[in-house]
């Protein structure tokens, strides 16, 4: 199934079943953080969602210099994880529901390629660290992404959850490696 269809399927599914009030923007800072506790220690640049979405995207446009400068950089970004395939996820700033928010535009989502099995963290707040790739990626004649990240670390980030019940479910999933909802 083409990636665009998978993304549209995820967007449709989540629009229909995400509870109202369960979303909120993920608070972010600007301090560099260590990407992994394993040697060698890599310092990643903390990426803000406002840096990725500070422009109005139009298909085929020349992306702003501030955005293209991220290509090849080791970055960290916080957001909510949505599974696309076995080893592919989408990270968005906030979840959306029937009465709250809207699905992200291309410049408001990061496609994450990961060897880390994080399916149990779907719809949970996470921090992802990895090498950023910037530019239009096409599949079957459609632009499917602007931002991609090859992750070196992906973990639950409890500071991103606003709903206490959802936070507890995500905490359980992070601890047990299984979805409990």
mmCIF file with all atom_site columns, C-alpha atoms in Angstrom:
data_model
loop_
_atom_site.group_PDB
_atom_site.id
_atom_site.type_symbol
_atom_site.label_atom_id
_atom_site.label_alt_id
_atom_site.label_comp_id
_atom_site.label_asym_id
_atom_site.label_entity_id
_atom_site.label_seq_id
_atom_site.pdbx_PDB_ins_code
_atom_site.Cartn_x
_atom_site.Cartn_y
_atom_site.Cartn_z
_atom_site.occupancy
_atom_site.B_iso_or_equiv
_atom_site.pdbx_formal_charge
_atom_site.auth_seq_id
_atom_site.auth_comp_id
_atom_site.auth_asym_id
_atom_site.auth_atom_id
_atom_site.pdbx_PDB_model_num
ATOM 1   C CA . UNK A 1 1   ? 0.000   0.000  0.000  1.00 0.00 ? 1   UNK A CA 1
ATOM 2   C CA . UNK A 1 2   ? 1.529   3.393  -0.939 1.00 0.00 ? 2   UNK A CA 1
ATOM 3   C CA . UNK A 1 3   ? 2.686   5.484  2.015  1.00 0.00 ? 3   UNK A CA 1
ATOM 4   C CA . UNK A 1 4   ? 0.235   8.272  1.173  1.00 0.00 ? 4   UNK A CA 1
ATOM 5   C CA . UNK A 1 5   ? -2.645  5.814  1.496  1.00 0.00 ? 5   UNK A CA 1
ATOM 6   C CA . UNK A 1 6   ? -1.278  4.602  4.844  1.00 0.00 ? 6   UNK A CA 1
ATOM 7   C CA . UNK A 1 7   ? -0.963  8.177  6.119  1.00 0.00 ? 7   UNK A CA 1
ATOM 8   C CA . UNK A 1 8   ? -4.496  8.983  4.953  1.00 0.00 ? 8   UNK A CA 1
ATOM 9   C CA . UNK A 1 9   ? -5.772  5.793  6.617  1.00 0.00 ? 9   UNK A CA 1
ATOM 10  C CA . UNK A 1 10  ? -4.103  6.755  9.918  1.00 0.00 ? 10  UNK A CA 1
ATOM 11  C CA . UNK A 1 11  ? -5.457  10.313 9.677  1.00 0.00 ? 11  UNK A CA 1
ATOM 12  C CA . UNK A 1 12  ? -8.991  9.054  8.949  1.00 0.00 ? 12  UNK A CA 1
ATOM 13  C CA . UNK A 1 13  ? -8.872  6.475  11.727 1.00 0.00 ? 13  UNK A CA 1
ATOM 14  C CA . UNK A 1 14  ? -7.551  8.874  14.339 1.00 0.00 ? 14  UNK A CA 1
ATOM 15  C CA . UNK A 1 15  ? -9.952  11.626 13.318 1.00 0.00 ? 15  UNK A CA 1
ATOM 16  C CA . UNK A 1 16  ? -12.821 9.238  13.970 1.00 0.00 ? 16  UNK A CA 1
ATOM 17  C CA . UNK A 1 17  ? -11.681 7.750  17.270 1.00 0.00 ? 17  UNK A CA 1
ATOM 18  C CA . UNK A 1 18  ? -9.456  10.189 19.164 1.00 0.00 ? 18  UNK A CA 1
ATOM 19  C CA . UNK A 1 19  ? -11.276 11.435 22.258 1.00 0.00 ? 19  UNK A CA 1
ATOM 20  C CA . UNK A 1 20  ? -11.980 15.172 22.435 1.00 0.00 ? 20  UNK A CA 1
ATOM 21  C CA . UNK A 1 21  ? -9.846  16.978 24.988 1.00 0.00 ? 21  UNK A CA 1
ATOM 22  C CA . UNK A 1 22  ? -7.109  14.318 24.860 1.00 0.00 ? 22  UNK A CA 1
ATOM 23  C CA . UNK A 1 23  ? -4.815  16.511 22.820 1.00 0.00 ? 23  UNK A CA 1
ATOM 24  C CA . UNK A 1 24  ? -2.460  19.315 23.570 1.00 0.00 ? 24  UNK A CA 1
ATOM 25  C CA . UNK A 1 25  ? 0.682   20.704 22.029 1.00 0.00 ? 25  UNK A CA 1
ATOM 26  C CA . UNK A 1 26  ? 3.849   19.104 23.312 1.00 0.00 ? 26  UNK A CA 1
ATOM 27  C CA . UNK A 1 27  ? 5.897   21.544 25.393 1.00 0.00 ? 27  UNK A CA 1
ATOM 28  C CA . UNK A 1 28  ? 9.403   21.900 24.024 1.00 0.00 ? 28  UNK A CA 1
ATOM 29  C CA . UNK A 1 29  ? 12.618  23.519 25.148 1.00 0.00 ? 29  UNK A CA 1
ATOM 30  C CA . UNK A 1 30  ? 15.698  24.538 23.256 1.00 0.00 ? 30  UNK A CA 1
ATOM 31  C CA . UNK A 1 31  ? 18.474  22.895 25.255 1.00 0.00 ? 31  UNK A CA 1
ATOM 32  C CA . UNK A 1 32  ? 20.569  20.313 23.368 1.00 0.00 ? 32  UNK A CA 1
ATOM 33  C CA . UNK A 1 33  ? 20.224  16.807 24.780 1.00 0.00 ? 33  UNK A CA 1
ATOM 34  C CA . UNK A 1 34  ? 22.169  13.579 24.545 1.00 0.00 ? 34  UNK A CA 1
ATOM 35  C CA . UNK A 1 35  ? 20.756  11.300 21.878 1.00 0.00 ? 35  UNK A CA 1
ATOM 36  C CA . UNK A 1 36  ? 21.738  8.029  23.462 1.00 0.00 ? 36  UNK A CA 1
ATOM 37  C CA . UNK A 1 37  ? 23.261  6.722  26.665 1.00 0.00 ? 37  UNK A CA 1
ATOM 38  C CA . UNK A 1 38  ? 25.387  4.292  24.641 1.00 0.00 ? 38  UNK A CA 1
ATOM 39  C CA . UNK A 1 39  ? 28.879  5.422  23.572 1.00 0.00 ? 39  UNK A CA 1
ATOM 40  C CA . UNK A 1 40  ? 29.700  7.381  21.526 1.00 0.00 ? 40  UNK A CA 1
ATOM 41  C CA . UNK A 1 41  ? 27.677  10.203 23.055 1.00 0.00 ? 41  UNK A CA 1
ATOM 42  C CA . UNK A 1 42  ? 25.986  12.299 20.403 1.00 0.00 ? 42  UNK A CA 1
ATOM 43  C CA . UNK A 1 43  ? 24.510  15.690 21.132 1.00 0.00 ? 43  UNK A CA 1
ATOM 44  C CA . UNK A 1 44  ? 21.365  16.337 19.124 1.00 0.00 ? 44  UNK A CA 1
ATOM 45  C CA . UNK A 1 45  ? 19.848  19.702 18.345 1.00 0.00 ? 45  UNK A CA 1
ATOM 46  C CA . UNK A 1 46  ? 16.412  20.062 19.947 1.00 0.00 ? 46  UNK A CA 1
ATOM 47  C CA . UNK A 1 47  ? 14.021  20.807 17.090 1.00 0.00 ? 47  UNK A CA 1
ATOM 48  C CA . UNK A 1 48  ? 10.916  22.911 17.662 1.00 0.00 ? 48  UNK A CA 1
ATOM 49  C CA . UNK A 1 49  ? 7.713   22.234 15.729 1.00 0.00 ? 49  UNK A CA 1
ATOM 50  C CA . UNK A 1 50  ? 7.507   25.955 14.987 1.00 0.00 ? 50  UNK A CA 1
ATOM 51  C CA . UNK A 1 51  ? 10.747  25.605 12.995 1.00 0.00 ? 51  UNK A CA 1
ATOM 52  C CA . UNK A 1 52  ? 9.157   23.033 10.685 1.00 0.00 ? 52  UNK A CA 1
ATOM 53  C CA . UNK A 1 53  ? 5.799   24.738 10.265 1.00 0.00 ? 53  UNK A CA 1
ATOM 54  C CA . UNK A 1 54  ? 6.752   28.433 10.187 1.00 0.00 ? 54  UNK A CA 1
ATOM 55  C CA . UNK A 1 55  ? 5.836   28.736 6.497  1.00 0.00 ? 55  UNK A CA 1
ATOM 56  C CA . UNK A 1 56  ? 2.867   28.029 4.234  1.00 0.00 ? 56  UNK A CA 1
ATOM 57  C CA . UNK A 1 57  ? 3.767   24.948 2.221  1.00 0.00 ? 57  UNK A CA 1
ATOM 58  C CA . UNK A 1 58  ? 2.858   24.710 -1.467 1.00 0.00 ? 58  UNK A CA 1
ATOM 59  C CA . UNK A 1 59  ? 3.739   21.638 -3.568 1.00 0.00 ? 59  UNK A CA 1
ATOM 60  C CA . UNK A 1 60  ? 7.000   22.125 -5.443 1.00 0.00 ? 60  UNK A CA 1
ATOM 61  C CA . UNK A 1 61  ? 8.055   25.243 -3.564 1.00 0.00 ? 61  UNK A CA 1
ATOM 62  C CA . UNK A 1 62  ? 11.638  25.977 -2.573 1.00 0.00 ? 62  UNK A CA 1
ATOM 63  C CA . UNK A 1 63  ? 11.764  25.271 1.141  1.00 0.00 ? 63  UNK A CA 1
ATOM 64  C CA . UNK A 1 64  ? 13.076  28.034 3.441  1.00 0.00 ? 64  UNK A CA 1
ATOM 65  C CA . UNK A 1 65  ? 16.827  28.049 4.118  1.00 0.00 ? 65  UNK A CA 1
ATOM 66  C CA . UNK A 1 66  ? 16.207  27.559 7.851  1.00 0.00 ? 66  UNK A CA 1
ATOM 67  C CA . UNK A 1 67  ? 14.433  24.282 7.054  1.00 0.00 ? 67  UNK A CA 1
ATOM 68  C CA . UNK A 1 68  ? 16.854  22.968 4.415  1.00 0.00 ? 68  UNK A CA 1
ATOM 69  C CA . UNK A 1 69  ? 19.728  23.663 6.832  1.00 0.00 ? 69  UNK A CA 1
ATOM 70  C CA . UNK A 1 70  ? 18.331  20.804 8.966  1.00 0.00 ? 70  UNK A CA 1
ATOM 71  C CA . UNK A 1 71  ? 19.084  18.247 6.228  1.00 0.00 ? 71  UNK A CA 1
ATOM 72  C CA . UNK A 1 72  ? 21.646  15.789 7.604  1.00 0.00 ? 72  UNK A CA 1
ATOM 73  C CA . UNK A 1 73  ? 21.528  17.223 11.134 1.00 0.00 ? 73  UNK A CA 1
ATOM 74  C CA . UNK A 1 74  ? 21.221  15.041 14.245 1.00 0.00 ? 74  UNK A CA 1
ATOM 75  C CA . UNK A 1 75  ? 18.019  16.287 15.877 1.00 0.00 ? 75  UNK A CA 1
ATOM 76  C CA . UNK A 1 76  ? 15.621  15.517 18.708 1.00 0.00 ? 76  UNK A CA 1
ATOM 77  C CA . UNK A 1 77  ? 11.891  16.167 18.387 1.00 0.00 ? 77  UNK A CA 1
ATOM 78  C CA . UNK A 1 78  ? 9.013   15.610 20.802 1.00 0.00 ? 78  UNK A CA 1
ATOM 79  C CA . UNK A 1 79  ? 5.527   14.691 19.685 1.00 0.00 ? 79  UNK A CA 1
ATOM 80  C CA . UNK A 1 80  ? 2.941   11.934 19.432 1.00 0.00 ? 80  UNK A CA 1
ATOM 81  C CA . UNK A 1 81  ? 3.717   8.652  17.694 1.00 0.00 ? 81  UNK A CA 1
ATOM 82  C CA . UNK A 1 82  ? 1.486   7.149  15.001 1.00 0.00 ? 82  UNK A CA 1
ATOM 83  C CA . UNK A 1 83  ? 2.396   3.815  13.401 1.00 0.00 ? 83  UNK A CA 1
ATOM 84  C CA . UNK A 1 84  ? 2.397   3.597  9.605  1.00 0.00 ? 84  UNK A CA 1
ATOM 85  C CA . UNK A 1 85  ? 4.167   0.268  9.008  1.00 0.00 ? 85  UNK A CA 1
ATOM 86  C CA . UNK A 1 86  ? 6.217   -2.259 10.938 1.00 0.00 ? 86  UNK A CA 1
ATOM 87  C CA . UNK A 1 87  ? 9.298   -0.017 11.003 1.00 0.00 ? 87  UNK A CA 1
ATOM 88  C CA . UNK A 1 88  ? 7.804   3.337  10.025 1.00 0.00 ? 88  UNK A CA 1
ATOM 89  C CA . UNK A 1 89  ? 6.016   5.878  12.181 1.00 0.00 ? 89  UNK A CA 1
ATOM 90  C CA . UNK A 1 90  ? 4.767   9.434  11.946 1.00 0.00 ? 90  UNK A CA 1
ATOM 91  C CA . UNK A 1 91  ? 5.414   11.958 14.707 1.00 0.00 ? 91  UNK A CA 1
ATOM 92  C CA . UNK A 1 92  ? 3.074   14.922 15.015 1.00 0.00 ? 92  UNK A CA 1
ATOM 93  C CA . UNK A 1 93  ? 3.003   17.848 17.427 1.00 0.00 ? 93  UNK A CA 1
ATOM 94  C CA . UNK A 1 94  ? -0.457  17.015 18.779 1.00 0.00 ? 94  UNK A CA 1
ATOM 95  C CA . UNK A 1 95  ? -3.193  14.454 18.260 1.00 0.00 ? 95  UNK A CA 1
ATOM 96  C CA . UNK A 1 96  ? -6.512  15.567 16.863 1.00 0.00 ? 96  UNK A CA 1
ATOM 97  C CA . UNK A 1 97  ? -10.073 14.405 17.318 1.00 0.00 ? 97  UNK A CA 1
ATOM 98  C CA . UNK A 1 98  ? -13.572 14.822 16.017 1.00 0.00 ? 98  UNK A CA 1
ATOM 99  C CA . UNK A 1 99  ? -14.088 18.166 17.742 1.00 0.00 ? 99  UNK A CA 1
ATOM 100 C CA . UNK A 1 100 ? -10.547 19.336 18.399 1.00 0.00 ? 100 UNK A CA 1
ATOM 101 C CA . UNK A 1 101 ? -7.649  20.209 16.139 1.00 0.00 ? 101 UNK A CA 1
ATOM 102 C CA . UNK A 1 102 ? -6.997  19.157 12.560 1.00 0.00 ? 102 UNK A CA 1
ATOM 103 C CA . UNK A 1 103 ? -4.834  16.555 10.821 1.00 0.00 ? 103 UNK A CA 1
ATOM 104 C CA . UNK A 1 104 ? -1.309  17.815 10.125 1.00 0.00 ? 104 UNK A CA 1
ATOM 105 C CA . UNK A 1 105 ? -0.159  19.249 6.818  1.00 0.00 ? 105 UNK A CA 1
ATOM 106 C CA . UNK A 1 106 ? 2.980   17.801 5.198  1.00 0.00 ? 106 UNK A CA 1
ATOM 107 C CA . UNK A 1 107 ? 5.209   20.333 6.965  1.00 0.00 ? 107 UNK A CA 1
ATOM 108 C CA . UNK A 1 108 ? 3.651   19.479 10.350 1.00 0.00 ? 108 UNK A CA 1
ATOM 109 C CA . UNK A 1 109 ? 4.655   15.800 10.452 1.00 0.00 ? 109 UNK A CA 1
ATOM 110 C CA . UNK A 1 110 ? 7.911   13.857 10.513 1.00 0.00 ? 110 UNK A CA 1
ATOM 111 C CA . UNK A 1 111 ? 8.115   10.349 9.061  1.00 0.00 ? 111 UNK A CA 1
ATOM 112 C CA . UNK A 1 112 ? 10.333  8.201  11.292 1.00 0.00 ? 112 UNK A CA 1
ATOM 113 C CA . UNK A 1 113 ? 12.174  5.102  10.104 1.00 0.00 ? 113 UNK A CA 1
ATOM 114 C CA . UNK A 1 114 ? 13.138  2.999  13.110 1.00 0.00 ? 114 UNK A CA 1
ATOM 115 C CA . UNK A 1 115 ? 14.519  -0.425 13.986 1.00 0.00 ? 115 UNK A CA 1
ATOM 116 C CA . UNK A 1 116 ? 13.057  0.142  17.460 1.00 0.00 ? 116 UNK A CA 1
ATOM 117 C CA . UNK A 1 117 ? 9.685   -1.577 17.909 1.00 0.00 ? 117 UNK A CA 1
ATOM 118 C CA . UNK A 1 118 ? 7.555   1.172  19.402 1.00 0.00 ? 118 UNK A CA 1
ATOM 119 C CA . UNK A 1 119 ? 4.090   0.043  18.281 1.00 0.00 ? 119 UNK A CA 1
ATOM 120 C CA . UNK A 1 120 ? 3.016   -0.122 21.939 1.00 0.00 ? 120 UNK A CA 1
ATOM 121 C CA . UNK A 1 121 ? 3.635   3.635  22.181 1.00 0.00 ? 121 UNK A CA 1
ATOM 122 C CA . UNK A 1 122 ? 1.222   4.571  19.388 1.00 0.00 ? 122 UNK A CA 1
ATOM 123 C CA . UNK A 1 123 ? -0.681  7.771  20.284 1.00 0.00 ? 123 UNK A CA 1
ATOM 124 C CA . UNK A 1 124 ? 1.697   8.349  23.223 1.00 0.00 ? 124 UNK A CA 1
ATOM 125 C CA . UNK A 1 125 ? 4.044   11.299 23.714 1.00 0.00 ? 125 UNK A CA 1
ATOM 126 C CA . UNK A 1 126 ? 7.587   10.402 22.653 1.00 0.00 ? 126 UNK A CA 1
ATOM 127 C CA . UNK A 1 127 ? 10.991  11.886 22.031 1.00 0.00 ? 127 UNK A CA 1
ATOM 128 C CA . UNK A 1 128 ? 12.714  10.759 18.839 1.00 0.00 ? 128 UNK A CA 1
ATOM 129 C CA . UNK A 1 129 ? 16.378  11.340 18.064 1.00 0.00 ? 129 UNK A CA 1
ATOM 130 C CA . UNK A 1 130 ? 18.016  10.768 14.702 1.00 0.00 ? 130 UNK A CA 1
ATOM 131 C CA . UNK A 1 131 ? 19.401  12.093 11.464 1.00 0.00 ? 131 UNK A CA 1
ATOM 132 C CA . UNK A 1 132 ? 17.015  14.434 9.619  1.00 0.00 ? 132 UNK A CA 1
ATOM 133 C CA . UNK A 1 133 ? 16.353  14.344 5.891  1.00 0.00 ? 133 UNK A CA 1
ATOM 134 C CA . UNK A 1 134 ? 14.600  17.355 4.352  1.00 0.00 ? 134 UNK A CA 1
ATOM 135 C CA . UNK A 1 135 ? 12.934  17.681 0.957  1.00 0.00 ? 135 UNK A CA 1
ATOM 136 C CA . UNK A 1 136 ? 9.925   16.523 -0.988 1.00 0.00 ? 136 UNK A CA 1
ATOM 137 C CA . UNK A 1 137 ? 9.659   12.739 -1.218 1.00 0.00 ? 137 UNK A CA 1
ATOM 138 C CA . UNK A 1 138 ? 7.324   11.415 -3.871 1.00 0.00 ? 138 UNK A CA 1
ATOM 139 C CA . UNK A 1 139 ? 5.580   8.087  -4.286 1.00 0.00 ? 139 UNK A CA 1
ATOM 140 C CA . UNK A 1 140 ? 3.343   7.260  -7.233 1.00 0.00 ? 140 UNK A CA 1
ATOM 141 C CA . UNK A 1 141 ? 3.410   10.912 -8.314 1.00 0.00 ? 141 UNK A CA 1
ATOM 142 C CA . UNK A 1 142 ? 2.303   12.267 -4.913 1.00 0.00 ? 142 UNK A CA 1
ATOM 143 C CA . UNK A 1 143 ? 4.390   14.165 -2.387 1.00 0.00 ? 143 UNK A CA 1
ATOM 144 C CA . UNK A 1 144 ? 4.242   12.008 0.733  1.00 0.00 ? 144 UNK A CA 1
ATOM 145 C CA . UNK A 1 145 ? 6.649   13.784 3.078  1.00 0.00 ? 145 UNK A CA 1
ATOM 146 C CA . UNK A 1 146 ? 8.906   16.777 3.581  1.00 0.00 ? 146 UNK A CA 1
ATOM 147 C CA . UNK A 1 147 ? 10.672  15.620 6.743  1.00 0.00 ? 147 UNK A CA 1
ATOM 148 C CA . UNK A 1 148 ? 12.102  12.192 7.507  1.00 0.00 ? 148 UNK A CA 1
ATOM 149 C CA . UNK A 1 149 ? 14.110  10.992 10.460 1.00 0.00 ? 149 UNK A CA 1
ATOM 150 C CA . UNK A 1 150 ? 16.231  7.849  10.731 1.00 0.00 ? 150 UNK A CA 1
ATOM 151 C CA . UNK A 1 151 ? 15.946  7.252  14.469 1.00 0.00 ? 151 UNK A CA 1
ATOM 152 C CA . UNK A 1 152 ? 18.793  6.291  16.757 1.00 0.00 ? 152 UNK A CA 1
ATOM 153 C CA . UNK A 1 153 ? 16.601  6.604  19.880 1.00 0.00 ? 153 UNK A CA 1
ATOM 154 C CA . UNK A 1 154 ? 12.869  6.628  20.507 1.00 0.00 ? 154 UNK A CA 1
ATOM 155 C CA . UNK A 1 155 ? 11.335  6.684  23.971 1.00 0.00 ? 155 UNK A CA 1
ATOM 156 C CA . UNK A 1 156 ? 8.217   7.545  25.965 1.00 0.00 ? 156 UNK A CA 1
ATOM 157 C CA . UNK A 1 157 ? 8.144   11.174 27.113 1.00 0.00 ? 157 UNK A CA 1
ATOM 158 C CA . UNK A 1 158 ? 5.665   11.646 29.995 1.00 0.00 ? 158 UNK A CA 1
ATOM 159 C CA . UNK A 1 159 ? 5.933   15.438 29.906 1.00 0.00 ? 159 UNK A CA 1
ATOM 160 C CA . UNK A 1 160 ? 3.997   15.493 26.621 1.00 0.00 ? 160 UNK A CA 1
ATOM 161 C CA . UNK A 1 161 ? 0.699   14.059 27.900 1.00 0.00 ? 161 UNK A CA 1
ATOM 162 C CA . UNK A 1 162 ? -2.092  16.306 29.150 1.00 0.00 ? 162 UNK A CA 1
ATOM 163 C CA . UNK A 1 163 ? -4.779  13.701 29.885 1.00 0.00 ? 163 UNK A CA 1
ATOM 164 C CA . UNK A 1 164 ? -3.983  11.826 33.164 1.00 0.00 ? 164 UNK A CA 1
ATOM 165 C CA . UNK A 1 165 ? -5.794  8.656  32.064 1.00 0.00 ? 165 UNK A CA 1
ATOM 166 C CA . UNK A 1 166 ? -3.969  8.570  28.727 1.00 0.00 ? 166 UNK A CA 1
ATOM 167 C CA . UNK A 1 167 ? -0.686  9.308  30.505 1.00 0.00 ? 167 UNK A CA 1
ATOM 168 C CA . UNK A 1 168 ? -1.167  6.323  32.800 1.00 0.00 ? 168 UNK A CA 1
ATOM 169 C CA . UNK A 1 169 ? -1.971  4.034  29.846 1.00 0.00 ? 169 UNK A CA 1
ATOM 170 C CA . UNK A 1 170 ? 1.138   5.262  28.025 1.00 0.00 ? 170 UNK A CA 1
ATOM 171 C CA . UNK A 1 171 ? 3.254   4.819  31.157 1.00 0.00 ? 171 UNK A CA 1
ATOM 172 C CA . UNK A 1 172 ? 2.033   1.207  31.415 1.00 0.00 ? 172 UNK A CA 1
ATOM 173 C CA . UNK A 1 173 ? 2.775   0.621  27.731 1.00 0.00 ? 173 UNK A CA 1
ATOM 174 C CA . UNK A 1 174 ? 6.295   2.036  28.098 1.00 0.00 ? 174 UNK A CA 1
ATOM 175 C CA . UNK A 1 175 ? 6.934   -0.134 31.167 1.00 0.00 ? 175 UNK A CA 1
ATOM 176 C CA . UNK A 1 176 ? 5.464   -3.414 29.857 1.00 0.00 ? 176 UNK A CA 1
ATOM 177 C CA . UNK A 1 177 ? 6.043   -3.042 26.120 1.00 0.00 ? 177 UNK A CA 1
ATOM 178 C CA . UNK A 1 178 ? 2.352   -3.792 25.532 1.00 0.00 ? 178 UNK A CA 1
ATOM 179 C CA . UNK A 1 179 ? -0.654  -1.612 24.730 1.00 0.00 ? 179 UNK A CA 1
ATOM 180 C CA . UNK A 1 180 ? -3.208  -1.591 27.516 1.00 0.00 ? 180 UNK A CA 1
ATOM 181 C CA . UNK A 1 181 ? -5.997  0.316  25.808 1.00 0.00 ? 181 UNK A CA 1
#
